[in-house]
Short mmCIF file of C-alpha atoms in Angstrom, two decimals:
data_model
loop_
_atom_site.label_atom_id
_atom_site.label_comp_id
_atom_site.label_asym_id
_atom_site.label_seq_id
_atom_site.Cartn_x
_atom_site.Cartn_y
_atom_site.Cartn_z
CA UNK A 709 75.37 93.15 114.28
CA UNK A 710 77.63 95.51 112.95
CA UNK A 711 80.58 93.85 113.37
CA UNK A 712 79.39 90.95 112.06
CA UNK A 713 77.93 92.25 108.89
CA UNK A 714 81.94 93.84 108.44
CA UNK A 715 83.13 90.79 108.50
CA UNK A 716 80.55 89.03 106.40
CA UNK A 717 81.62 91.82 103.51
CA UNK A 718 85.01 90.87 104.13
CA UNK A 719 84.59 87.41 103.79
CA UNK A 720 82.52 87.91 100.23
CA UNK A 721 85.41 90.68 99.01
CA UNK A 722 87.90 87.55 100.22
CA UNK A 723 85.84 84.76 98.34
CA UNK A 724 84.94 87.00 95.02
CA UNK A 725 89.07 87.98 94.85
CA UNK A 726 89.87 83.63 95.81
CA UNK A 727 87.57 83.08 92.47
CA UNK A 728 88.96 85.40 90.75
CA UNK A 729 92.34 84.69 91.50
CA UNK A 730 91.58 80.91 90.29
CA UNK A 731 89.94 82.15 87.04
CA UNK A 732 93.18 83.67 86.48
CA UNK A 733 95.14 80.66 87.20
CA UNK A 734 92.84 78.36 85.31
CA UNK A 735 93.23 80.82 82.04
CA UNK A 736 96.98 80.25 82.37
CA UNK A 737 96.74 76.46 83.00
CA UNK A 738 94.39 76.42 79.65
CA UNK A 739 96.36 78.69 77.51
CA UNK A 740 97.28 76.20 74.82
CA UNK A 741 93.63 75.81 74.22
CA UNK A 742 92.46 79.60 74.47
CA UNK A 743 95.18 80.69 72.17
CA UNK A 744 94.51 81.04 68.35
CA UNK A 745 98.01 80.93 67.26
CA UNK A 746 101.35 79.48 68.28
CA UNK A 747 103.12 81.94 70.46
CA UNK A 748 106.31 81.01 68.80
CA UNK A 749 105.27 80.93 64.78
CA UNK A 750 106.52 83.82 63.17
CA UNK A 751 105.05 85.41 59.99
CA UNK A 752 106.88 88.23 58.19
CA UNK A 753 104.22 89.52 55.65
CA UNK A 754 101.58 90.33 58.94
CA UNK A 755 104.14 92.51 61.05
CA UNK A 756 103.37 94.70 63.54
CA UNK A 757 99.32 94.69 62.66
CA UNK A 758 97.07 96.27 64.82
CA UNK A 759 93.86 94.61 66.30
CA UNK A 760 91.72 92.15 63.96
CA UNK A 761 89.93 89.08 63.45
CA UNK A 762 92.64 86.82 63.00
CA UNK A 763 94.87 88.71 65.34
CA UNK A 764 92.44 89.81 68.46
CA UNK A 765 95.51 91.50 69.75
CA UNK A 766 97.39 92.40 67.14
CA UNK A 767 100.95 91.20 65.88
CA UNK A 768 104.71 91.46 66.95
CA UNK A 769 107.61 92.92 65.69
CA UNK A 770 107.88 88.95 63.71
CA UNK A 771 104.26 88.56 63.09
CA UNK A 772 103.62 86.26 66.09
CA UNK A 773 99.86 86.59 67.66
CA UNK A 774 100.01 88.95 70.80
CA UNK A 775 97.37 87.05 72.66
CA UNK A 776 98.90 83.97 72.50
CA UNK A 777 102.39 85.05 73.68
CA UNK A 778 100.00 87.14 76.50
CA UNK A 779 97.87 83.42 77.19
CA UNK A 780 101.43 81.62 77.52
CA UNK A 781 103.33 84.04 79.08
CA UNK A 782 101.12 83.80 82.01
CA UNK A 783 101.79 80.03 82.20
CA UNK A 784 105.57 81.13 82.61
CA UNK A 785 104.83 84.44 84.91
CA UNK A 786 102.51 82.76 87.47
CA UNK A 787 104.11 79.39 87.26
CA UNK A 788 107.77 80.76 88.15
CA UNK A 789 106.06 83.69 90.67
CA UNK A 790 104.55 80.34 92.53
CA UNK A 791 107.68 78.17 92.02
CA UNK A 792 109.61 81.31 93.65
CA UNK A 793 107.36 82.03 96.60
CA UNK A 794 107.16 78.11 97.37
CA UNK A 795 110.74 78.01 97.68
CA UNK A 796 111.60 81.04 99.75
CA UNK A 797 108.84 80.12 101.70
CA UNK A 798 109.97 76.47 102.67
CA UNK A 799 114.05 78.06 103.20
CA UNK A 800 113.08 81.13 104.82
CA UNK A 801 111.04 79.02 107.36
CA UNK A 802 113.33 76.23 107.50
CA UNK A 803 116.16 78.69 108.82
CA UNK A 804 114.35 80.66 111.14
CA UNK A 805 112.55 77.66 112.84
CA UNK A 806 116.61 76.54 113.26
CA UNK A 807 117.39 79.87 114.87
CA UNK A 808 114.81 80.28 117.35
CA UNK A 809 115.09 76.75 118.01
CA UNK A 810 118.87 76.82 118.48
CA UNK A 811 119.97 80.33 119.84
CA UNK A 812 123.09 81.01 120.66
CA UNK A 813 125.80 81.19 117.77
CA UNK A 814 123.81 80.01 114.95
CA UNK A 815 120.74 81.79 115.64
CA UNK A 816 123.72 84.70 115.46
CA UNK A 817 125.32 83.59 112.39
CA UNK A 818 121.89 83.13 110.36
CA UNK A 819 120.35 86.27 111.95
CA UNK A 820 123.97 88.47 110.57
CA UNK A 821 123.55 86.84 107.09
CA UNK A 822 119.68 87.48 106.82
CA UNK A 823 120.52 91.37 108.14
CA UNK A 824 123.37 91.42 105.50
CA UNK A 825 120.93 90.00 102.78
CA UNK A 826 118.13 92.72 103.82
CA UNK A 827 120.45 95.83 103.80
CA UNK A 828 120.61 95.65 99.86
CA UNK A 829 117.93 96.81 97.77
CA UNK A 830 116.26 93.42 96.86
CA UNK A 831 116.49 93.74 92.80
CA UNK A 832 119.77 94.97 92.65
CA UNK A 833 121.38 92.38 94.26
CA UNK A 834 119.38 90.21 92.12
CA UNK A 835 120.66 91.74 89.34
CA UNK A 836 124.46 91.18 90.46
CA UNK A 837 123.66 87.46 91.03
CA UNK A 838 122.22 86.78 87.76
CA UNK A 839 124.95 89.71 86.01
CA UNK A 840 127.46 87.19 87.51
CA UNK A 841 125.88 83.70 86.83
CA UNK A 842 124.65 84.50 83.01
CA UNK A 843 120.91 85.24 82.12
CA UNK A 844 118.16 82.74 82.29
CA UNK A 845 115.26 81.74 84.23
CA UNK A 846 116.91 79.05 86.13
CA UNK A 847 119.81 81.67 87.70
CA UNK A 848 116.88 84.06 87.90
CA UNK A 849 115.11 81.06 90.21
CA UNK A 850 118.98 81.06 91.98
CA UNK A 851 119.16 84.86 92.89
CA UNK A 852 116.01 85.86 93.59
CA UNK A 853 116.06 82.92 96.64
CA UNK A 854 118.95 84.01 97.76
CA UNK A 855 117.68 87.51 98.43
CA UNK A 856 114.18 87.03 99.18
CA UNK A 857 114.62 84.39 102.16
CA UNK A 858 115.65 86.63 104.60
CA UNK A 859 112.59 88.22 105.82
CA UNK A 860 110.63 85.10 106.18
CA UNK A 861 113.67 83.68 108.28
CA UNK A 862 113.67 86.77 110.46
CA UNK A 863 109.25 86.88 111.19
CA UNK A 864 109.41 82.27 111.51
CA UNK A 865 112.05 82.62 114.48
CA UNK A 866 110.15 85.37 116.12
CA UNK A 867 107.11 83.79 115.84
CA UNK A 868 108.92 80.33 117.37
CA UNK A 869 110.83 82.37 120.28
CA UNK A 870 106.93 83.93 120.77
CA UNK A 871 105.36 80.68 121.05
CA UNK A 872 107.84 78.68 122.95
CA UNK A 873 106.67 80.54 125.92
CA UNK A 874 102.93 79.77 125.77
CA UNK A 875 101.87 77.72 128.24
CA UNK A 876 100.14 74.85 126.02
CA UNK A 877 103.81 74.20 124.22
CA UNK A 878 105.05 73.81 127.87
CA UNK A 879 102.51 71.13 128.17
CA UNK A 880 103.65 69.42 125.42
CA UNK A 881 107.17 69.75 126.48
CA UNK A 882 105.51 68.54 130.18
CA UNK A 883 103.74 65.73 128.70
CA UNK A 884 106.54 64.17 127.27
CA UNK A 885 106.59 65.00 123.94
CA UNK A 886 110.01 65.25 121.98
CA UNK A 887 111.49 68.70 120.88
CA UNK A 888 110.57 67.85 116.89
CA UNK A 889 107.23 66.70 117.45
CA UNK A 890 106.55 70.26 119.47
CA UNK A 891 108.15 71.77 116.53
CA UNK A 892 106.62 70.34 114.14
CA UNK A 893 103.28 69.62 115.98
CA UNK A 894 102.08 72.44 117.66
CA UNK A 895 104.54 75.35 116.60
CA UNK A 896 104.58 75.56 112.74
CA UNK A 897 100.72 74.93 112.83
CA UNK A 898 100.19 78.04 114.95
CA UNK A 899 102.69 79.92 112.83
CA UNK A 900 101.56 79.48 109.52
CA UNK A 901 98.99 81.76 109.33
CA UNK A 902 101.14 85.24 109.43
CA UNK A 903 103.45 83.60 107.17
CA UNK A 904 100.52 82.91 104.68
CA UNK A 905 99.84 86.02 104.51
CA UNK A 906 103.17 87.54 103.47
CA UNK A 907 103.81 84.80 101.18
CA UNK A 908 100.34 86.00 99.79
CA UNK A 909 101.45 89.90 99.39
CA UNK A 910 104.75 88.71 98.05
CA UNK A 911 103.01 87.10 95.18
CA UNK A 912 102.82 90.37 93.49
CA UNK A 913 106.13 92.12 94.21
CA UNK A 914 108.01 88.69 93.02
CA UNK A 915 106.23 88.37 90.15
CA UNK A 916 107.41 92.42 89.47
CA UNK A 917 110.85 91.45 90.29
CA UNK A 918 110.91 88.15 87.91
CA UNK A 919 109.48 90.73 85.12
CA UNK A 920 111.82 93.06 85.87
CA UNK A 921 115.20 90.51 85.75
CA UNK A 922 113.28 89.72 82.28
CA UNK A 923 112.65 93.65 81.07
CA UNK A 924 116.34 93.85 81.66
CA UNK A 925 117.45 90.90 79.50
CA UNK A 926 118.39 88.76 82.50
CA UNK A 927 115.56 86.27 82.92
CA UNK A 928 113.52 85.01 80.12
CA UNK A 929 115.20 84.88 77.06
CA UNK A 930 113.64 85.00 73.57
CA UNK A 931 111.41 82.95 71.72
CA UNK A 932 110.05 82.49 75.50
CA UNK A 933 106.98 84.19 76.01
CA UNK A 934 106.81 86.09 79.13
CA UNK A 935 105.50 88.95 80.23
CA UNK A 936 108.35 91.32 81.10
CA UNK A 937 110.39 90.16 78.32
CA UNK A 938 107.69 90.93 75.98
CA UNK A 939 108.06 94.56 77.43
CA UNK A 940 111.22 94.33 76.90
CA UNK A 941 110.99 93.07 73.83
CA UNK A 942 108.15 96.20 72.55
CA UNK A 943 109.68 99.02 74.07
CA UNK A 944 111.22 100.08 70.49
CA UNK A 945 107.85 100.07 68.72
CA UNK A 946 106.04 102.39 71.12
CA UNK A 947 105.07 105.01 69.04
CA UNK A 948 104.39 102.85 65.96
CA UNK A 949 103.16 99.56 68.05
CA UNK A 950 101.81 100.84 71.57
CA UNK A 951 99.89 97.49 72.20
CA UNK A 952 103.31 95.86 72.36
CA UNK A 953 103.96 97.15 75.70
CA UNK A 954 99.80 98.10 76.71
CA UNK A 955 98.95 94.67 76.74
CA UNK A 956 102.06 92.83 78.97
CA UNK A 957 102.31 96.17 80.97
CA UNK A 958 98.34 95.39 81.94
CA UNK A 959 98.42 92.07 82.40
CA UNK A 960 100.96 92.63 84.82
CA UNK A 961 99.22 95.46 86.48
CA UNK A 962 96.20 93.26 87.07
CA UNK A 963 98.03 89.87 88.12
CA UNK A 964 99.61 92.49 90.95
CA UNK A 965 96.73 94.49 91.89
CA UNK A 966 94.64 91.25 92.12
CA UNK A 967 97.39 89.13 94.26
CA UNK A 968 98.15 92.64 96.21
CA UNK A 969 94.64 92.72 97.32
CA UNK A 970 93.70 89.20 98.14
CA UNK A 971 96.83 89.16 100.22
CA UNK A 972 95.74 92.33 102.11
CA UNK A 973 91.64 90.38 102.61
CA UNK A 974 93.27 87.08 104.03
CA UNK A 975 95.22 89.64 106.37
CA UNK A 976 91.84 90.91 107.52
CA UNK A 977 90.42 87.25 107.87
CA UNK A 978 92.96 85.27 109.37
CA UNK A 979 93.30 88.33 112.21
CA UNK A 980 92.24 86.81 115.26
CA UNK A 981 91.06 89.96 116.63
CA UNK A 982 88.41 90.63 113.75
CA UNK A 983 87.39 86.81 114.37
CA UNK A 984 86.70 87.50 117.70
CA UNK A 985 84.88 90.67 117.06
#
């Protein structure tokens, strides 16, 4: 009874962080009609005003509406955070399914570049690959899937060389069935659920690296409202503006802490061994 009301809480903390996670998505999806201004309309004679009627947030540096840049730069934040883990997901996956499957030299080759890839700190190479391509989201997209690839690669092949020795892929393989369809059959559906999960806990610590290729000048580039470029952007005015960098600097806090979390209750609810107890 115990056990089962622990996992009944987890299961509610899960579902209440799910809904909220969703709110938070939807608020982003329905920014255009939330926000009272146009994030890019400047207006010179209302700069740098605090918190009003008119301006719930306050004003810029140019007179544009905080809130609004806030409402659209989390269309941009999430949008490329979910863009980014969707494709390091499907390449990191992709390669290591092709090195357990293979062995032998590739499964070398790819295994040496992923180790390579993981030996740098994960921002600063970043920051060379988008220092050498030219600033912008798009070569932001380019080097942060470069680097971030690696360590699903590495946990998809050892989760393929794992299951190709269970005994119901050997039926498969025993019943006829081609090498693909075992693959892509009975593998990657029994893999899937540990690489869920990291994608989940990576949502937060790509969307601090896309912020941070931003802060620095090298990802979002003006008018475009986004979060760390609005940082970035309100760094100068922090004694005589502090809601220029309160504001972004929260909303990034709690889009972390709120991913960060849910990541760490699917963890607990896809474990096997709390299912079973």
């Amino acid at each position: 009874m115990r056990e089962f009301r622990l996992v009944w809480t987890q299961h509610r903390w899960f579902a209440f962080l799910f809904s909220l996670t969703i709110l938070w998505v939807i608020l982003a999806m329905i920014a255009p009609l939330l926000a009272p201004h146009d994030p890019l309309a400047t207006n010179f004679a209302k700069v740098l005003q605090p918190a009003s009627a008119e301006y719930p947030l306050g004003t810029d540096q140019l007179g544009r509406c905080v809130l609004s840049r806030l409402l659209y730069g989390a269309r941009t934040s999430l949008l490329l955070t979910f863009m980014m883990i969707g494709i390091v997901f499907v390449l990191g996956v992709t390669i290591g399914v092709i090195a357990g499957f293979a062995r032998g030299l590739i499964d070398t080759i790819l295994m040496r570049l992923s180790d390579t890839l993981m030996a740098f700190p994960g921002l600063i190479f970043a920051i060379a690959i988008v220092g050498m391509l030219g600033p912008g989201l798009f070569n932001t997209v380019i080097a942060l899937a470069v680097v971030w690839w690696a360590k699903y690669a590495r946990l998809a092949r050892s989760l393929v060389i794992s299951l190709w020795q269970k005994e119901y892929v050997a039926a498969a393989a025993f019943s006829g069935a081609k090498q693909i369809q075992i693959i892509t059959k009975t593998i990657l559906p029994n893999m899937l659920s540990p690489l869920i999960v990291m994608a989940m806990m990576d949502v937060g610590g790509m969307m601090l690296s896309i912020s941070g290729l931003s802060f620095l000048g090298l990802g979002a580039q003006p008018p475009e409202p986004e979060w760390g470029a609005m940082l970035n952007e309100g760094r100068r005015y922090l004694q005589t503006a502090p809601w220029l960098l309160i504001y972004p600097g929260l909303a990034i806090f709690c889009t972390v802490i709120i991913f960060n979390l849910l990541g760490d209750s699917l963890r607990d609810v896809m474990d096997p061994k709390k299912k079973a107890a």
